[in-house]
Each structure stands twice: as structure tokens, then as C-alpha cells.
Tab-separated table of C-alpha atoms in Angstrom:
chain	number	residue	atom	x	y	z
A	233	MET	CA	71.163	-73.679	105.399
A	234	ASP	CA	69.675	-73.329	108.881
A	235	SER	CA	67.537	-76.475	108.599
A	236	TYR	CA	70.700	-78.601	108.510
A	237	VAL	CA	72.326	-77.154	111.606
A	238	GLY	CA	72.780	-79.593	114.460
A	239	THR	CA	71.442	-82.660	112.626
A	240	GLY	CA	74.540	-84.719	113.406
A	241	ASP	CA	74.290	-86.244	109.931
A	242	GLU	CA	77.076	-84.470	108.104
A	243	TRP	CA	79.131	-86.028	105.326
A	244	THR	CA	82.842	-85.554	104.713
A	245	VAL	CA	84.943	-85.381	101.576
A	246	ALA	CA	88.708	-84.812	101.586
A	247	GLY	CA	88.534	-83.746	105.225
A	248	ARG	CA	85.828	-81.118	104.589
A	249	LYS	CA	82.531	-81.544	106.414
A	250	PHE	CA	79.168	-80.585	104.932
A	251	ALA	CA	75.704	-80.616	106.436
A	252	SER	CA	73.794	-80.157	103.172
A	253	ARG	CA	73.785	-83.209	100.934
A	254	LEU	CA	72.725	-81.217	97.875
A	255	VAL	CA	75.502	-79.919	95.625
A	256	VAL	CA	74.414	-77.483	92.930
A	257	GLY	CA	75.880	-76.153	89.725
A	258	THR	CA	76.293	-72.513	88.777
A	259	GLY	CA	75.757	-72.748	85.015
A	260	LYS	CA	72.778	-72.480	82.643
A	261	TYR	CA	70.847	-69.910	84.692
A	262	LYS	CA	69.372	-66.932	82.844
A	263	ASP	CA	71.447	-64.495	84.900
A	264	LEU	CA	73.671	-64.261	87.964
A	265	PRO	CA	70.978	-62.857	90.324
A	266	THR	CA	68.834	-65.930	89.592
A	267	THR	CA	71.867	-68.143	90.149
A	268	ALA	CA	72.427	-66.605	93.568
A	269	ALA	CA	68.758	-66.797	94.579
A	270	ALA	CA	68.412	-70.453	93.568
A	271	ILE	CA	71.595	-71.496	95.351
A	272	GLU	CA	70.432	-69.681	98.479
A	273	ALA	CA	67.095	-71.510	98.312
A	274	SER	CA	68.797	-74.877	97.804
A	275	GLY	CA	70.649	-74.707	101.105
A	276	ALA	CA	73.736	-76.062	99.330
A	277	GLU	CA	77.178	-75.476	100.801
A	278	MET	CA	79.177	-76.683	97.789
A	279	VAL	CA	78.777	-75.353	94.249
A	280	THR	CA	80.374	-76.585	91.056
A	281	VAL	CA	81.992	-74.023	88.771
A	282	ALA	CA	82.681	-74.743	85.104
A	283	VAL	CA	86.086	-73.118	84.788
A	284	ARG	CA	85.904	-72.890	81.002
A	285	ARG	CA	82.439	-71.296	80.957
A	286	VAL	CA	82.115	-69.042	84.009
A	287	ASN	CA	83.802	-65.675	84.428
A	288	LEU	CA	86.068	-65.874	87.467
A	289	SER	CA	88.693	-63.262	86.607
A	290	ASP	CA	87.488	-60.540	84.197
A	291	ARG	CA	86.516	-57.553	86.345
A	292	ASN	CA	85.081	-55.818	83.286
A	293	ALA	CA	82.233	-58.355	83.166
A	294	PRO	CA	79.886	-59.712	85.841
A	295	MET	CA	81.719	-62.223	88.027
A	296	LEU	CA	80.253	-65.238	89.758
A	297	GLN	CA	82.073	-64.386	92.989
A	298	ASP	CA	80.078	-61.140	93.272
A	299	TYR	CA	76.856	-63.136	93.551
A	300	VAL	CA	77.941	-66.487	95.026
A	301	SER	CA	80.558	-65.796	97.676
A	302	PRO	CA	83.567	-68.148	97.845
A	303	GLN	CA	83.708	-67.283	101.545
A	304	ARG	CA	80.253	-68.726	102.072
A	305	TYR	CA	80.249	-71.601	99.589
A	306	THR	CA	82.892	-74.200	98.796
A	307	TYR	CA	83.761	-73.759	95.140
A	308	LEU	CA	84.293	-77.020	93.259
A	309	PRO	CA	85.980	-76.192	89.927
A	310	ASN	CA	85.039	-78.691	87.256
A	311	THR	CA	86.083	-79.553	83.737
A	312	ALA	CA	82.708	-79.251	82.012
A	313	GLY	CA	83.252	-78.953	78.281
A	314	CYS	CA	86.486	-80.953	78.265
A	315	PHE	CA	86.692	-83.841	75.811
A	316	THR	CA	90.309	-84.951	76.334
A	317	ALA	CA	92.442	-85.760	79.349
A	318	ASP	CA	94.917	-83.016	78.426
A	319	GLU	CA	92.161	-80.383	78.306
A	320	ALA	CA	90.841	-81.437	81.700
A	321	VAL	CA	94.240	-81.451	83.403
A	322	ARG	CA	95.225	-78.097	81.906
A	323	THR	CA	91.888	-76.542	82.927
A	324	LEU	CA	92.228	-77.562	86.561
A	325	ARG	CA	95.852	-76.514	86.772
A	326	LEU	CA	94.798	-73.048	85.566
A	327	ALA	CA	91.961	-73.019	88.100
A	328	ARG	CA	94.360	-73.768	90.928
A	329	GLU	CA	96.663	-70.978	89.806
A	330	ALA	CA	93.751	-68.538	89.584
A	331	GLY	CA	91.916	-69.342	92.802
A	332	GLY	CA	94.029	-71.751	94.807
A	333	TRP	CA	91.408	-74.470	94.498
A	334	ASN	CA	92.679	-77.966	95.185
A	335	LEU	CA	89.407	-79.870	95.623
A	336	VAL	CA	88.126	-80.332	92.072
A	337	LYS	CA	85.602	-82.230	90.001
A	338	LEU	CA	86.985	-84.099	87.014
A	339	GLU	CA	84.812	-84.950	84.047
A	340	VAL	CA	85.931	-85.942	80.580
A	341	LEU	CA	83.117	-86.425	78.112
A	342	GLY	CA	82.721	-88.462	74.990
A	343	PRO	CA	81.203	-86.933	71.850
A	344	ALA	CA	77.580	-85.972	71.289
A	345	PRO	CA	74.878	-87.150	71.239
A	346	THR	CA	75.555	-89.255	74.345
A	347	LEU	CA	78.172	-87.063	76.089
A	348	TYR	CA	78.834	-90.211	78.113
A	349	PRO	CA	81.914	-90.254	80.376
A	350	ASP	CA	85.055	-91.153	78.422
A	351	MET	CA	86.483	-93.565	80.956
A	352	PRO	CA	89.950	-94.197	79.449
A	353	ALA	CA	90.500	-90.423	79.300
A	354	THR	CA	89.072	-90.054	82.808
A	355	PHE	CA	91.572	-92.567	84.186
A	356	GLU	CA	94.417	-90.778	82.414
A	357	ALA	CA	93.401	-87.358	83.729
A	358	ALA	CA	92.738	-88.620	87.254
A	359	LYS	CA	96.194	-90.171	87.441
A	360	ALA	CA	97.873	-86.915	86.372
A	361	LEU	CA	95.813	-84.734	88.712
A	362	ILE	CA	96.333	-86.966	91.742
A	363	LYS	CA	100.074	-86.969	91.020
A	364	ASP	CA	99.866	-83.145	91.011
A	365	GLY	CA	98.332	-83.173	94.486
A	366	PHE	CA	94.731	-82.427	93.518
A	367	GLU	CA	91.852	-83.868	95.553
A	368	VAL	CA	89.738	-85.329	92.770
A	369	MET	CA	86.003	-85.883	92.865
A	370	VAL	CA	85.395	-87.792	89.656
A	371	TYR	CA	82.403	-88.042	87.320
A	372	CYS	CA	82.170	-91.517	85.842
A	373	SER	CA	79.981	-94.153	84.264
A	374	ASP	CA	77.721	-96.282	86.460
A	375	ASP	CA	80.252	-99.119	86.333
A	376	PRO	CA	81.209	-100.604	89.726
A	377	ILE	CA	84.556	-101.879	88.447
A	378	ALA	CA	85.564	-98.507	87.003
A	379	ALA	CA	84.324	-96.717	90.124
A	380	LYS	CA	86.389	-98.938	92.407
A	381	ARG	CA	89.468	-98.469	90.257
A	382	LEU	CA	89.108	-94.678	90.491
A	383	GLU	CA	88.795	-94.922	94.274
A	384	GLU	CA	91.877	-97.131	94.501
A	385	MET	CA	93.806	-94.613	92.378
A	386	GLY	CA	93.123	-92.009	95.058
A	387	CYS	CA	89.976	-90.138	93.994
A	388	VAL	CA	88.249	-88.641	97.040
A	389	ALA	CA	84.669	-89.087	95.789
A	390	ILE	CA	82.969	-91.113	93.077
A	391	MET	CA	80.218	-89.445	91.031
A	392	PRO	CA	78.427	-91.905	88.733
A	393	LEU	CA	75.865	-90.552	86.333
A	394	GLY	CA	72.212	-91.293	86.985
A	395	ALA	CA	71.400	-90.702	83.304
A	396	PRO	CA	72.969	-88.732	80.444
A	397	ILE	CA	73.805	-85.102	81.224
A	398	GLY	CA	70.812	-82.789	81.042
A	399	SER	CA	68.398	-85.613	80.181
A	400	GLY	CA	66.265	-85.324	83.313
A	401	LEU	CA	65.597	-89.064	83.193
A	402	GLY	CA	66.568	-89.774	86.812
A	403	VAL	CA	68.515	-92.805	88.013
A	404	GLN	CA	68.252	-95.329	85.197
A	405	ASN	CA	70.366	-98.106	86.680
A	406	PRO	CA	69.798	-98.235	90.446
A	407	LEU	CA	71.330	-101.696	90.780
A	408	MET	CA	74.705	-100.476	89.516
A	409	ILE	CA	74.538	-97.357	91.694
A	410	GLN	CA	73.853	-99.541	94.737
A	411	MET	CA	76.782	-101.788	93.863
A	412	ILE	CA	79.065	-98.753	93.652
A	413	ILE	CA	77.816	-97.503	97.032
A	414	GLU	CA	78.197	-100.885	98.726
A	415	GLN	CA	81.859	-101.265	97.779
A	416	ALA	CA	82.934	-97.627	98.152
A	417	LYS	CA	84.980	-96.299	101.065
A	418	VAL	CA	84.701	-92.715	99.817
A	419	PRO	CA	81.554	-90.630	99.262
A	420	VAL	CA	79.325	-91.492	96.315
A	421	LEU	CA	77.277	-88.745	94.666
A	422	VAL	CA	74.813	-89.225	91.836
A	423	ASP	CA	75.741	-86.669	89.204
A	424	ALA	CA	73.804	-85.960	85.987
A	425	GLY	CA	70.318	-86.930	84.919
A	426	VAL	CA	68.296	-85.633	87.862
A	427	GLY	CA	65.112	-84.034	86.545
A	428	THR	CA	62.954	-83.353	89.563
A	429	ALA	CA	62.836	-83.727	93.330
A	430	TYR	CA	61.660	-87.339	93.079
A	431	ASP	CA	64.916	-88.295	91.328
A	432	ALA	CA	66.994	-86.674	94.071
A	433	THR	CA	64.950	-88.456	96.731
A	434	PHE	CA	65.379	-91.790	94.984
A	435	ALA	CA	69.147	-91.351	94.687
A	436	MET	CA	69.387	-90.599	98.398
A	437	GLU	CA	67.170	-93.557	99.289
A	438	LEU	CA	69.669	-95.787	97.475
A	439	GLY	CA	72.292	-94.629	99.969
A	440	CYS	CA	74.160	-91.922	98.079
A	441	ASP	CA	76.070	-89.484	100.254
A	442	ALA	CA	74.879	-86.525	98.210
A	443	VAL	CA	73.341	-85.516	94.890
A	444	LEU	CA	74.623	-82.979	92.367
A	445	VAL	CA	72.006	-81.004	90.436
A	446	ASN	CA	72.413	-78.252	87.863
A	447	SER	CA	70.156	-78.333	84.783
A	448	ALA	CA	67.058	-79.462	86.681
A	449	ILE	CA	67.202	-76.331	88.832
A	450	ALA	CA	68.696	-73.816	86.406
A	451	MET	CA	66.362	-74.671	83.533
A	452	ALA	CA	63.149	-75.090	85.526
A	453	ASN	CA	60.371	-72.566	84.922
A	454	ASP	CA	60.994	-71.323	88.459
A	455	PRO	CA	64.594	-72.157	89.450
A	456	VAL	CA	64.223	-70.855	93.006
A	457	LEU	CA	61.139	-72.964	93.648
A	458	MET	CA	62.794	-76.026	92.113
A	459	ALA	CA	65.853	-75.441	94.304
A	460	ARG	CA	63.598	-75.560	97.348
A	461	ALA	CA	62.034	-78.760	96.030
A	462	MET	CA	65.438	-80.380	95.498
A	463	LYS	CA	66.492	-79.433	99.002
A	464	ALA	CA	63.378	-81.059	100.443
A	465	GLY	CA	63.781	-84.104	98.178
A	466	VAL	CA	67.364	-84.726	99.283
A	467	GLU	CA	66.408	-84.333	102.939
A	468	ALA	CA	63.451	-86.723	102.569
A	469	GLY	CA	65.516	-89.337	100.764
A	470	ARG	CA	68.256	-89.218	103.363
A	471	LEU	CA	65.760	-89.566	106.221
A	472	ALA	CA	64.105	-92.518	104.481
A	473	PHE	CA	67.462	-94.214	103.946
A	474	ARG	CA	68.390	-93.763	107.592
A	475	ALA	CA	64.976	-94.985	108.733
A	476	GLY	CA	65.155	-98.207	106.701
A	477	ARG	CA	62.259	-99.038	104.420
A	478	ILE	CA	59.985	-102.046	104.900
A	479	PRO	CA	60.750	-105.062	102.702
A	480	ARG	CA	58.981	-105.384	99.372
A	481	ARG	CA	56.554	-108.300	99.392
A	482	GLY	CA	54.518	-109.943	96.681
A	483	PHE	CA	51.541	-110.344	98.993
A	484	ALA	CA	49.379	-108.298	101.348
A	485	SER	CA	50.337	-107.800	104.969
A	486	ALA	CA	47.682	-106.294	107.217
A	487	SER	CA	48.766	-103.289	109.251
A	488	SER	CA	46.504	-104.319	112.136
A	489	PRO	CA	46.473	-107.694	113.997
A	490	MET	CA	44.163	-110.312	112.535
A	491	THR	CA	43.562	-112.015	115.901
A	492	GLY	CA	41.343	-110.865	118.746
A	493	LEU	CA	38.840	-109.189	116.432
A	494	ILE	CA	35.377	-108.331	117.749
A	495	GLY	CA	32.729	-110.379	116.398
């Protein structure tokens, strides 16, 4: 995390400030030591935790907290594996009882093979969770109208998918992502579909506040090396966005003056 210190380019969600703009998941790794090593290499400060899939309470089995310290990292409980609004709400209520977590990530999926966000169920769950006092970061479709509605309901961050979960296809609809960013007054994070560092860079160059990556790191041949790559990709994309790229032109433009040439 040291490379982020003192950059003056932090982002804030629900009053919490983060220097790293890479959020990483804790699932799908081959074992907990690899999980810990990859997260360390990523420089992330926030990690998502699938409440229904990760052991957070059984002391008779390896626990995530023993490898990824909740004192060092901000845990973001999520509802991975939930296919109804009721399941998602119940899961996060249990998570709050177990660990006191109030900042959460809501996702409600449609059926396979797309596993696309079920937006009617997402709206229903978001409404119930916000009423319960949760601070909801919400996974959603790349639909600017739906994203704005979720923000207006009170969600603290909008997390449109770049591509279907686990597909590794990268950002498939940059125009819609840009529209979401341009109208949002809360952080926007691309979530799902990132396959490699280029995809993370591209998402950041669009103006996203952060990028969430799980499968691309956890399922890489070398998760620790890929975590380092994602860290560098997010940093590069953010710097490029802040710098401001040159306009795209359909013609050549010489980099040196064409007047005053010798000869």
C-alpha cells in the first residue's frame, strides 16, 4: 500500500477514505495463504467477502480473518450467490449481526447462463437494506437510468458490470459506463468482467472511481503476479484520466513544427 501514501488522490465512499482504487475479492483462490499473498500484492484496502461462501465464524475450520485481517482491510460483505431480494437482505442482516458490518455490497443475480443483475430484485433489496440503515454499494446493469435510480434511492456507490461475471471480457459497453459516471454524484466502480490489467486500466481511463476484481486475480496462473499487474493497471489508468488524453483525430498531426525546417 505504500505507493499510494501521500498521493492526495484518495476516493471516498460513505465517509470512508481510500487511497487504493483497486478493490479485490476473497473468493475462488486455491487456498487462504494465496488469498492473503495476492491481496497484499494488490495494495487493496477494501476486500469483498461472500458471506454465504466464506468461513467467518467456524473456529474449527480455517477462517478468512486469520489470513486477511479486518483490522488492516475494510471488509465489504456481499451477497454473491443470492438470486432473490429476500435472500440478499437476509444474508446481509446476518452479516451485520455476526461482524457489525454496515457498509455492504448488494448483488442479486438472474439465472445462468448469463447471471446478469436482476434489476427488479436489486431495487427491492436496496430499498429494504437502506431502510434498515445499511450503506449499500450496489452491483447493477450498465443502464444509466437504473444506476441513477439506485443513487437517488440512497445507494452510496454504483457498481455497473463491465461484462458478465467471470467472463474476462473487459468493459463491453464503455459509452453506457461513461454515461453512468457523468451523471453520478456517488462513486462508480466497474465490477465484473475484468480479465487482465488492460481492462482495469481502461475502466479507470473512462473515469471510474475504482475497479473491483476477483476472478481475474484468483484464477490467474500466478495470482500474486496478476495482483501486482492489476495494481499497476489501476494506477496507470487513473493517472491517464487525470492527465487528459489527446483528442482522437481521423488524420495525422505532426509532433514537430512543419515551419522553419532546414532546407
